[in-house]
Amino acid sequence: MSKKKDKPMDLEVVKPKVEAIVCAAFESDAGAGFENASSDCYAIPYLQILQKGSPQCDDDNNAHIDGAVPGQIFNNVTQKRVDGQVGVLVVPVHMHHRFVEWVPRTSGGGFKGTYDPNDPLVLKAKNNRDESGKLILENGNYLADTRYHFCLVLDEDGSMAPVVIGMTSTQLRKSRNWMTQMQNIQFRRADGSSYIAPSYSHVYRLTTVGESNEKGGWKGWKISLERRLNPSDPADAAIVEYARTFRKQLMDGRAQVAPMDDELSAGSNDASF
């Protein structure tokens, strides 16, 4: 059984491209203040869609943010919000499939751990679903099929940074469609043969749209292909190199998602939870 709380990524190797600012006053203090900071001191930010039930949109919640409204795209570390209709540009690097154990909200809620899709506990739970289709464990908790999309988010100033986007429930269809779209992109070799392009060969725009079912409404993801990266362009080459290094960390297990404590924040963007 592979239940565990995943560790935050090691940001010591992968560093974002930053705007070059000439400031000689701090050159002698380069890196000061971070001497004792290990990888446990950093985390990959989540990009999430603010919902009606999000704490940031609740006037009576300590996490309330002035101006926060449902449909905005929110970075839980930088606290930056982006208009959902404008969206953000991302370069997908890797997808991580996990089953996340949650305590029901009626019992206080909260994250308990994650499991590999082939874990015996997950396979057993697939034979024990409630009326809504949730996978119920013997302890009364449930498992949420979750796809974590690790990406680089590209900012207008030319900077880039790693983020993770959790998709579960109704958003699983968006994840599957996105993966299929990426896998269908092929490049041609000099000998005429073709190969599947790496996921980080293209830039995508993520916006938000209104969705609903018989239980209510929410905001979901809309994913659109923006453009292909050009390795001959220095700026695009830097993005590709960053993506390669980030992917290596993910494949080596040194960069993993640290699940959030609240399922709504972690990617449950619909009314079925």
Short mmCIF file of C-alpha atoms in Angstrom, two decimals:
data_model
loop_
_atom_site.label_atom_id
_atom_site.label_comp_id
_atom_site.label_asym_id
_atom_site.label_seq_id
_atom_site.Cartn_x
_atom_site.Cartn_y
_atom_site.Cartn_z
CA MET A 1 0.00 0.00 0.00
CA SER A 2 1.51 3.34 -1.03
CA LYS A 3 -0.35 5.81 1.11
CA LYS A 4 1.71 8.92 1.64
CA LYS A 5 1.75 12.65 1.91
CA ASP A 6 3.72 13.86 -1.08
CA LYS A 7 6.66 16.19 -0.57
CA PRO A 8 6.87 19.64 -2.13
CA MET A 9 9.20 20.00 -5.07
CA ASP A 10 12.86 20.81 -4.70
CA LEU A 11 13.23 24.31 -6.12
CA GLU A 12 16.98 24.37 -5.65
CA VAL A 13 17.77 23.12 -9.17
CA VAL A 14 14.97 24.58 -11.25
CA LYS A 15 14.87 28.35 -11.07
CA PRO A 16 12.52 30.65 -12.99
CA LYS A 17 13.73 33.06 -15.61
CA VAL A 18 13.64 36.54 -14.08
CA GLU A 19 13.69 40.01 -15.51
CA ALA A 20 17.21 41.40 -15.61
CA ILE A 21 17.34 44.42 -13.27
CA VAL A 22 20.59 46.33 -12.82
CA CYS A 23 21.00 46.92 -9.08
CA ALA A 24 24.59 46.99 -7.84
CA ALA A 25 23.53 47.92 -4.31
CA PHE A 26 22.61 44.30 -3.45
CA GLU A 27 25.31 42.43 -5.39
CA SER A 28 27.38 41.81 -2.25
CA ASP A 29 24.27 40.35 -0.57
CA ALA A 30 23.37 37.92 -3.36
CA GLY A 31 21.38 34.99 -1.95
CA ALA A 32 21.35 36.36 1.59
CA GLY A 33 18.47 35.14 3.74
CA PHE A 34 18.17 31.73 2.07
CA GLU A 35 21.25 30.03 3.54
CA ASN A 36 19.31 27.54 5.68
CA ALA A 37 16.36 27.03 3.35
CA SER A 38 15.99 23.40 2.27
CA SER A 39 13.58 21.96 -0.29
CA ASP A 40 10.99 21.56 2.50
CA CYS A 41 10.79 25.35 2.68
CA TYR A 42 9.30 25.62 -0.82
CA ALA A 43 6.23 24.29 -2.59
CA ILE A 44 4.76 24.20 -6.06
CA PRO A 45 1.87 26.69 -6.18
CA TYR A 46 -1.58 25.48 -7.12
CA LEU A 47 -3.51 27.17 -9.89
CA GLN A 48 -7.16 26.82 -8.96
CA ILE A 49 -10.49 28.26 -10.02
CA LEU A 50 -12.25 30.30 -7.37
CA GLN A 51 -15.77 29.04 -6.72
CA LYS A 52 -18.77 30.36 -4.82
CA GLY A 53 -17.66 28.24 -1.87
CA SER A 54 -14.00 29.25 -1.98
CA PRO A 55 -12.75 30.91 1.24
CA GLN A 56 -11.25 33.75 -0.80
CA CYS A 57 -14.76 34.70 -1.99
CA ASP A 58 -16.36 34.49 1.47
CA ASP A 59 -16.58 37.83 3.28
CA ASP A 60 -16.75 36.07 6.64
CA ASN A 61 -13.69 33.88 6.10
CA ASN A 62 -10.22 34.82 7.33
CA ALA A 63 -8.87 33.87 3.90
CA HIS A 64 -11.16 36.37 2.15
CA ILE A 65 -9.48 38.53 -0.50
CA ASP A 66 -11.00 41.83 -1.56
CA GLY A 67 -12.12 41.63 -5.16
CA ALA A 68 -12.02 37.83 -5.32
CA VAL A 69 -14.95 36.48 -7.32
CA PRO A 70 -15.91 33.04 -8.68
CA GLY A 71 -14.28 32.22 -12.01
CA GLN A 72 -10.97 33.91 -11.31
CA ILE A 73 -7.79 31.83 -11.60
CA PHE A 74 -5.94 31.92 -8.29
CA ASN A 75 -2.33 31.14 -7.37
CA ASN A 76 -2.47 29.92 -3.77
CA VAL A 77 1.17 30.90 -3.03
CA THR A 78 1.54 34.29 -4.72
CA GLN A 79 -2.16 35.08 -4.07
CA LYS A 80 -2.30 36.46 -7.61
CA ARG A 81 -5.71 36.42 -9.29
CA VAL A 82 -6.34 36.47 -13.04
CA ASP A 83 -9.60 37.17 -14.84
CA GLY A 84 -10.95 33.78 -15.92
CA GLN A 85 -12.02 35.14 -19.29
CA VAL A 86 -8.49 36.36 -19.99
CA GLY A 87 -6.85 33.23 -18.62
CA VAL A 88 -3.24 32.20 -18.19
CA LEU A 89 -0.63 30.76 -20.55
CA VAL A 90 0.89 27.44 -19.49
CA VAL A 91 3.33 24.88 -20.85
CA PRO A 92 2.34 21.36 -19.71
CA VAL A 93 5.31 19.33 -18.47
CA HIS A 94 3.94 16.19 -16.82
CA MET A 95 0.72 14.57 -15.57
CA HIS A 96 0.54 12.66 -12.29
CA HIS A 97 -2.45 10.34 -11.70
CA ARG A 98 -3.36 9.74 -8.06
CA PHE A 99 -6.34 8.73 -5.92
CA VAL A 100 -6.67 11.14 -3.01
CA GLU A 101 -8.29 10.08 0.26
CA TRP A 102 -10.60 12.68 1.80
CA VAL A 103 -12.60 12.74 5.00
CA PRO A 104 -16.24 13.60 4.17
CA ARG A 105 -17.11 17.22 4.89
CA THR A 106 -19.93 16.00 7.14
CA SER A 107 -17.20 14.46 9.31
CA GLY A 108 -14.97 17.51 9.34
CA GLY A 109 -13.26 17.09 5.98
CA GLY A 110 -9.53 17.03 5.34
CA PHE A 111 -6.81 15.35 3.31
CA LYS A 112 -5.58 11.92 4.50
CA GLY A 113 -3.16 10.70 1.83
CA THR A 114 -2.72 9.59 -1.77
CA TYR A 115 -2.59 6.24 -3.54
CA ASP A 116 -1.26 4.87 -6.78
CA PRO A 117 -4.06 3.86 -9.24
CA ASN A 118 -2.97 0.21 -8.95
CA ASP A 119 -2.87 0.16 -5.17
CA PRO A 120 -4.94 -2.78 -3.81
CA LEU A 121 -6.94 -0.39 -1.65
CA VAL A 122 -7.96 1.60 -4.74
CA LEU A 123 -8.86 -1.52 -6.70
CA LYS A 124 -10.99 -2.76 -3.81
CA ALA A 125 -12.73 0.62 -3.44
CA LYS A 126 -13.79 0.55 -7.10
CA ASN A 127 -16.27 -2.15 -6.09
CA ASN A 128 -17.72 0.03 -3.35
CA ARG A 129 -19.28 3.19 -4.72
CA ASP A 130 -22.03 5.33 -3.23
CA GLU A 131 -25.04 6.66 -5.16
CA SER A 132 -22.99 9.56 -6.55
CA GLY A 133 -20.21 7.26 -7.79
CA LYS A 134 -17.64 8.07 -5.13
CA LEU A 135 -15.19 5.33 -4.14
CA ILE A 136 -15.87 4.62 -0.48
CA LEU A 137 -13.27 3.14 1.88
CA GLU A 138 -14.00 0.88 4.83
CA ASN A 139 -13.17 3.71 7.24
CA GLY A 140 -15.91 5.88 5.70
CA ASN A 141 -13.54 8.18 3.81
CA TYR A 142 -13.61 8.35 0.03
CA LEU A 143 -11.15 8.46 -2.85
CA ALA A 144 -11.13 11.19 -5.48
CA ASP A 145 -9.65 10.25 -8.86
CA THR A 146 -7.33 13.20 -9.45
CA ARG A 147 -5.03 14.21 -12.31
CA TYR A 148 -2.27 16.64 -11.37
CA HIS A 149 -1.02 18.62 -14.36
CA PHE A 150 2.43 20.06 -13.68
CA CYS A 151 3.00 23.10 -15.86
CA LEU A 152 5.06 26.22 -16.30
CA VAL A 153 2.95 29.34 -16.12
CA LEU A 154 4.18 32.15 -18.37
CA ASP A 155 3.77 35.73 -17.20
CA GLU A 156 3.55 38.86 -19.30
CA ASP A 157 6.93 40.10 -18.03
CA GLY A 158 8.67 37.06 -19.53
CA SER A 159 9.08 35.20 -16.24
CA MET A 160 7.93 31.63 -15.72
CA ALA A 161 7.32 29.43 -12.72
CA PRO A 162 6.15 25.88 -11.94
CA VAL A 163 2.53 25.33 -10.95
CA VAL A 164 0.24 22.35 -10.51
CA ILE A 165 -3.40 22.10 -11.58
CA GLY A 166 -5.55 19.45 -9.95
CA MET A 167 -8.45 18.09 -12.00
CA THR A 168 -11.04 15.75 -10.53
CA SER A 169 -14.74 14.88 -10.83
CA THR A 170 -16.28 16.65 -13.86
CA GLN A 171 -12.89 18.12 -14.75
CA LEU A 172 -11.48 14.66 -15.45
CA ARG A 173 -12.98 14.88 -18.91
CA LYS A 174 -11.02 18.10 -19.49
CA SER A 175 -7.85 16.32 -18.40
CA ARG A 176 -8.43 13.37 -20.72
CA ASN A 177 -9.22 15.62 -23.67
CA TRP A 178 -6.12 17.71 -23.01
CA MET A 179 -3.89 14.64 -22.84
CA THR A 180 -5.41 13.30 -26.07
CA GLN A 181 -4.94 16.65 -27.80
CA MET A 182 -1.28 16.74 -26.80
CA GLN A 183 -0.61 13.14 -27.81
CA ASN A 184 -2.09 13.74 -31.27
CA ILE A 185 0.54 16.40 -32.04
CA GLN A 186 3.34 14.87 -34.08
CA PHE A 187 6.59 16.20 -35.50
CA ARG A 188 8.50 14.85 -38.48
CA ARG A 189 12.10 13.66 -38.46
CA ALA A 190 14.61 14.37 -41.22
CA ASP A 191 14.11 10.85 -42.58
CA GLY A 192 10.38 11.47 -42.97
CA SER A 193 9.21 9.42 -40.01
CA SER A 194 7.06 11.04 -37.33
CA TYR A 195 7.11 11.06 -33.54
CA ILE A 196 4.82 12.30 -30.78
CA ALA A 197 5.81 15.82 -29.77
CA PRO A 198 6.70 16.39 -26.11
CA SER A 199 3.92 17.99 -24.10
CA TYR A 200 6.11 21.04 -23.48
CA SER A 201 6.47 21.81 -27.18
CA HIS A 202 3.32 23.97 -27.12
CA VAL A 203 1.74 26.75 -25.10
CA TYR A 204 -1.90 26.53 -24.01
CA ARG A 205 -4.30 29.16 -22.71
CA LEU A 206 -6.42 28.18 -19.72
CA THR A 207 -9.62 30.14 -19.16
CA THR A 208 -12.74 29.42 -17.11
CA VAL A 209 -16.33 28.74 -18.15
CA GLY A 210 -19.61 28.24 -16.35
CA GLU A 211 -20.86 24.67 -15.94
CA SER A 212 -23.75 23.05 -14.12
CA ASN A 213 -25.61 19.85 -13.31
CA GLU A 214 -28.72 18.99 -11.31
CA LYS A 215 -26.86 19.82 -8.08
CA GLY A 216 -25.85 23.34 -9.01
CA GLY A 217 -23.35 25.43 -10.95
CA TRP A 218 -19.62 26.01 -10.84
CA LYS A 219 -16.71 27.26 -12.92
CA GLY A 220 -14.61 24.82 -14.93
CA TRP A 221 -11.54 24.88 -17.13
CA LYS A 222 -11.41 25.66 -20.83
CA ILE A 223 -8.15 24.66 -22.52
CA SER A 224 -7.11 26.09 -25.90
CA LEU A 225 -3.96 25.58 -27.93
CA GLU A 226 -2.13 28.91 -28.17
CA ARG A 227 1.08 28.32 -30.17
CA ARG A 228 4.10 26.10 -30.74
CA LEU A 229 7.35 26.93 -29.01
CA ASN A 230 10.26 27.76 -31.31
CA PRO A 231 13.59 26.46 -29.90
CA SER A 232 15.43 28.79 -32.29
CA ASP A 233 14.04 31.75 -30.37
CA PRO A 234 16.11 32.45 -27.21
CA ALA A 235 13.04 33.12 -25.06
CA ASP A 236 11.30 29.94 -26.19
CA ALA A 237 14.53 27.95 -25.84
CA ALA A 238 14.72 29.03 -22.19
CA ILE A 239 11.17 27.77 -21.63
CA VAL A 240 11.98 24.40 -23.21
CA GLU A 241 15.14 24.01 -21.12
CA TYR A 242 13.29 24.91 -17.93
CA ALA A 243 10.55 22.39 -18.82
CA ARG A 244 13.13 19.63 -19.41
CA THR A 245 14.77 20.22 -16.04
CA PHE A 246 11.43 20.40 -14.24
CA ARG A 247 10.29 17.17 -15.91
CA LYS A 248 13.50 15.41 -14.87
CA GLN A 249 12.84 16.36 -11.26
CA LEU A 250 9.30 15.03 -11.54
CA MET A 251 10.43 11.77 -13.12
CA ASP A 252 13.12 11.35 -10.45
CA GLY A 253 10.52 11.79 -7.75
CA ARG A 254 12.18 14.92 -6.39
CA ALA A 255 9.28 17.19 -7.35
CA GLN A 256 5.87 16.04 -6.18
CA VAL A 257 2.57 17.68 -5.45
CA ALA A 258 1.78 18.56 -1.86
CA PRO A 259 -2.02 18.10 -1.69
CA MET A 260 -4.02 20.93 -0.20
CA ASP A 261 -6.07 20.47 2.94
CA ASP A 262 -9.35 21.34 1.28
CA GLU A 263 -10.75 19.34 -1.61
CA LEU A 264 -12.45 22.33 -3.22
CA SER A 265 -9.08 24.11 -3.35
CA ALA A 266 -7.34 21.00 -4.60
CA GLY A 267 -9.40 20.73 -7.74
CA SER A 268 -13.01 19.79 -7.03
CA ASN A 269 -14.66 22.52 -9.04
CA ASP A 270 -18.23 21.27 -9.23
CA ALA A 271 -21.31 20.97 -7.12
CA SER A 272 -21.17 17.21 -6.68
CA PHE A 273 -18.88 17.39 -3.64
#
